[in-house]
Amino acid sequence: MKYIKIRELKEKIYFTTNEIAEYLGIKKESARVLCSRYSKKGLIIRLKRDLYILREKWETLSIEEYFNIANIFQVPSYISLMTGLYYHQITTQVQRRFYESISLKRSICFSIEQTEFHYYKINRKFYFGFFKKDKIFIAEKEKAFVDILYLTSLGKYKFDVSSVDLRKLKKNKIEKILKIYPEKTNKIFIKIWKS
């Protein structure tokens, strides 16, 4: 059975039909049909067009591997908001199977196997303040917090400020980032920091 051979790809997080075709020595069209069939049987999960993951791999993914998948659903994007703060250990709010990112394309949510990937579109001039670590783009802790402030000021995001450990954030770095943001974003910051 070809599935047994495909299972040998479990070292990869995800794979394409081209990779399956090459690995099994079959035509791309045959690989596409095979992936569609295995997806319907529940053996593999379709992440998006021409991108799949073994079900057994999906069920054992680390948080960093989920971040990697989040980065590929929307390109460009970076992990941020409460997910970013959780990564940096700034919040006690655990978000199980819920990942948030900042994007340039659109605001959208992808739901796969009871796991949600949320994307919030922002203006290009605010698309900065992130780094790459092991193929993952993720916001610096202060920028993740500023992204929260900005979206909150637009009425597009709600968060529990009491779950954020403000002592772990550098106030002067936040203020430096906020210089290019609208006044209402700055007002939310001042209100939160004083409380």
CSV table of C-alpha atoms in Angstrom, one decimal:
chain,number,residue,atom,x,y,z
A,1,MET,CA,0.0,0.0,0.0
A,2,LYS,CA,1.3,3.4,-1.0
A,3,TYR,CA,0.2,4.9,2.3
A,4,ILE,CA,2.8,2.9,4.2
A,5,LYS,CA,5.4,4.4,1.9
A,6,ILE,CA,4.0,7.9,2.5
A,7,ARG,CA,4.2,7.4,6.3
A,8,GLU,CA,8.0,7.4,5.9
A,9,LEU,CA,7.6,11.1,5.3
A,10,LYS,CA,6.7,11.7,8.9
A,11,GLU,CA,9.9,13.5,9.5
A,12,LYS,CA,8.5,16.3,7.4
A,13,ILE,CA,5.9,18.6,8.8
A,14,TYR,CA,3.9,18.7,5.6
A,15,PHE,CA,4.3,17.8,1.9
A,16,THR,CA,3.1,18.6,-1.6
A,17,THR,CA,1.7,16.4,-4.3
A,18,ASN,CA,5.0,17.1,-6.2
A,19,GLU,CA,6.9,15.6,-3.3
A,20,ILE,CA,4.6,12.6,-3.2
A,21,ALA,CA,5.0,12.1,-7.0
A,22,GLU,CA,8.7,12.2,-6.8
A,23,TYR,CA,8.9,10.1,-3.6
A,24,LEU,CA,6.7,7.3,-5.0
A,25,GLY,CA,7.9,7.6,-8.6
A,26,ILE,CA,4.4,8.4,-10.0
A,27,LYS,CA,3.0,11.2,-12.1
A,28,LYS,CA,1.9,14.4,-10.5
A,29,GLU,CA,-1.7,13.8,-11.5
A,30,SER,CA,-1.6,10.4,-9.9
A,31,ALA,CA,-0.2,11.9,-6.7
A,32,ARG,CA,-3.0,14.5,-6.7
A,33,VAL,CA,-5.6,11.7,-6.9
A,34,LEU,CA,-3.8,9.7,-4.3
A,35,CYS,CA,-3.7,12.6,-1.8
A,36,SER,CA,-7.4,13.4,-2.5
A,37,ARG,CA,-8.3,9.8,-1.8
A,38,TYR,CA,-6.2,9.5,1.4
A,39,SER,CA,-7.6,12.9,2.6
A,40,LYS,CA,-11.2,11.6,2.2
A,41,LYS,CA,-10.3,8.5,4.1
A,42,GLY,CA,-8.8,10.6,6.9
A,43,LEU,CA,-5.3,9.3,6.6
A,44,ILE,CA,-3.9,12.6,5.6
A,45,ILE,CA,-5.2,16.2,6.2
A,46,ARG,CA,-5.4,18.8,3.5
A,47,LEU,CA,-3.9,22.0,4.9
A,48,LYS,CA,-4.5,24.1,1.8
A,49,ARG,CA,-4.3,23.6,-1.9
A,50,ASP,CA,-1.6,21.1,-2.7
A,51,LEU,CA,-0.3,20.9,0.9
A,52,TYR,CA,-0.9,17.9,3.2
A,53,ILE,CA,0.1,16.5,6.5
A,54,LEU,CA,-0.1,13.0,7.9
A,55,ARG,CA,-2.9,12.7,10.4
A,56,GLU,CA,-0.6,11.0,12.9
A,57,LYS,CA,1.9,13.8,12.5
A,58,TRP,CA,-0.8,16.5,13.0
A,59,GLU,CA,-1.8,15.0,16.3
A,60,THR,CA,1.7,15.2,17.7
A,61,LEU,CA,2.8,18.7,16.4
A,62,SER,CA,4.8,20.9,18.8
A,63,ILE,CA,3.7,24.6,19.2
A,64,GLU,CA,6.6,25.6,17.0
A,65,GLU,CA,5.4,23.3,14.2
A,66,TYR,CA,1.9,24.8,14.5
A,67,PHE,CA,3.6,28.3,14.2
A,68,ASN,CA,5.3,27.1,11.0
A,69,ILE,CA,2.0,26.0,9.5
A,70,ALA,CA,0.4,29.3,10.6
A,71,ASN,CA,3.2,31.1,8.6
A,72,ILE,CA,2.4,29.2,5.4
A,73,PHE,CA,-1.4,29.7,5.4
A,74,GLN,CA,-0.9,33.5,4.9
A,75,VAL,CA,2.3,34.7,3.3
A,76,PRO,CA,3.6,37.1,4.5
A,77,SER,CA,2.6,36.8,8.1
A,78,TYR,CA,4.1,36.6,11.6
A,79,ILE,CA,2.9,35.1,14.9
A,80,SER,CA,1.8,37.9,17.2
A,81,LEU,CA,-0.9,39.1,19.6
A,82,MET,CA,-1.7,36.8,22.6
A,83,THR,CA,-0.1,33.9,20.8
A,84,GLY,CA,3.1,35.9,20.6
A,85,LEU,CA,2.9,37.0,24.2
A,86,TYR,CA,2.3,33.4,25.2
A,87,TYR,CA,5.4,32.3,23.2
A,88,HIS,CA,7.5,35.0,25.1
A,89,GLN,CA,5.9,33.9,28.4
A,90,ILE,CA,4.3,37.3,29.0
A,91,THR,CA,0.8,36.0,29.5
A,92,THR,CA,-0.8,33.3,31.6
A,93,GLN,CA,-3.6,32.9,29.0
A,94,VAL,CA,-3.1,29.6,27.4
A,95,GLN,CA,-4.6,29.3,23.9
A,96,ARG,CA,-5.0,25.7,23.0
A,97,ARG,CA,-5.4,25.0,19.3
A,98,PHE,CA,-5.7,28.7,18.6
A,99,TYR,CA,-3.0,30.7,16.9
A,100,GLU,CA,-2.9,34.4,16.0
A,101,SER,CA,-0.9,36.1,13.3
A,102,ILE,CA,-0.5,39.5,11.7
A,103,SER,CA,-0.9,39.6,7.9
A,104,LEU,CA,-0.6,42.0,5.0
A,105,LYS,CA,-3.2,40.2,2.8
A,106,ARG,CA,-6.5,39.9,4.7
A,107,SER,CA,-8.2,39.2,8.0
A,108,ILE,CA,-9.4,35.6,7.9
A,109,CYS,CA,-9.6,32.5,10.0
A,110,PHE,CA,-8.7,28.9,8.9
A,111,SER,CA,-10.1,26.1,10.9
A,112,ILE,CA,-8.5,22.6,10.5
A,113,GLU,CA,-9.3,19.7,12.7
A,114,GLN,CA,-10.6,21.9,15.6
A,115,THR,CA,-7.5,24.1,15.4
A,116,GLU,CA,-8.0,27.8,14.5
A,117,PHE,CA,-5.5,30.0,12.7
A,118,HIS,CA,-6.6,33.7,12.9
A,119,TYR,CA,-5.0,36.4,10.8
A,120,TYR,CA,-5.4,40.2,11.3
A,121,LYS,CA,-4.6,42.5,8.4
A,122,ILE,CA,-2.6,45.6,9.3
A,123,ASN,CA,-1.3,48.5,7.3
A,124,ARG,CA,2.1,47.9,5.7
A,125,LYS,CA,3.7,50.7,7.7
A,126,PHE,CA,3.0,48.7,10.9
A,127,TYR,CA,4.3,45.4,9.5
A,128,PHE,CA,7.7,45.2,11.3
A,129,GLY,CA,9.1,44.2,14.7
A,130,PHE,CA,9.4,40.4,14.1
A,131,PHE,CA,12.3,38.0,13.8
A,132,LYS,CA,12.9,34.6,12.2
A,133,LYS,CA,13.7,31.6,14.3
A,134,ASP,CA,13.9,28.1,12.9
A,135,LYS,CA,11.8,29.0,9.8
A,136,ILE,CA,9.2,30.8,12.0
A,137,PHE,CA,8.4,34.5,11.8
A,138,ILE,CA,7.3,35.7,15.2
A,139,ALA,CA,6.8,39.2,16.8
A,140,GLU,CA,9.2,40.6,19.3
A,141,LYS,CA,7.4,40.7,22.7
A,142,GLU,CA,6.9,44.5,22.7
A,143,LYS,CA,5.6,44.4,19.1
A,144,ALA,CA,3.1,41.6,19.9
A,145,PHE,CA,1.8,43.9,22.7
A,146,VAL,CA,1.6,46.9,20.4
A,147,ASP,CA,-0.2,44.9,17.8
A,148,ILE,CA,-2.8,44.1,20.5
A,149,LEU,CA,-3.1,47.8,21.4
A,150,TYR,CA,-3.5,48.8,17.8
A,151,LEU,CA,-6.2,46.3,16.9
A,152,THR,CA,-8.0,47.0,20.2
A,153,SER,CA,-8.0,50.8,19.4
A,154,LEU,CA,-9.7,49.9,16.1
A,155,GLY,CA,-12.3,47.7,17.9
A,156,LYS,CA,-11.1,44.6,16.2
A,157,TYR,CA,-9.5,42.8,19.2
A,158,LYS,CA,-10.3,42.2,22.8
A,159,PHE,CA,-8.0,40.9,25.4
A,160,ASP,CA,-7.7,40.4,29.2
A,161,VAL,CA,-5.0,42.9,30.3
A,162,SER,CA,-4.9,41.2,33.7
A,163,SER,CA,-3.4,38.1,32.0
A,164,VAL,CA,-0.4,40.1,30.7
A,165,ASP,CA,2.7,40.5,32.9
A,166,LEU,CA,3.6,44.1,32.0
A,167,ARG,CA,6.8,43.9,34.1
A,168,LYS,CA,8.3,41.6,31.5
A,169,LEU,CA,7.9,44.3,28.8
A,170,LYS,CA,10.2,47.2,28.1
A,171,LYS,CA,8.2,50.4,28.4
A,172,ASN,CA,10.7,52.5,26.5
A,173,LYS,CA,10.7,50.1,23.6
A,174,ILE,CA,6.9,50.1,23.4
A,175,GLU,CA,6.9,53.9,23.5
A,176,LYS,CA,9.5,54.0,20.6
A,177,ILE,CA,7.3,51.6,18.5
A,178,LEU,CA,4.2,53.6,19.3
A,179,LYS,CA,5.6,56.9,17.8
A,180,ILE,CA,4.2,56.0,14.4
A,181,TYR,CA,0.8,54.7,15.6
A,182,PRO,CA,-2.4,56.7,15.9
A,183,GLU,CA,-3.1,58.7,19.0
A,184,LYS,CA,-5.9,56.4,20.1
A,185,THR,CA,-3.5,53.5,20.2
A,186,ASN,CA,-1.2,55.5,22.4
A,187,LYS,CA,-4.1,56.5,24.7
A,188,ILE,CA,-4.9,52.8,25.3
A,189,PHE,CA,-1.3,52.2,26.2
A,190,ILE,CA,-1.1,55.0,28.7
A,191,LYS,CA,-4.4,53.9,30.3
A,192,ILE,CA,-3.2,50.3,30.6
A,193,TRP,CA,0.3,51.2,31.8
A,194,LYS,CA,-1.1,53.5,34.6
A,195,SER,CA,-3.6,50.9,35.9
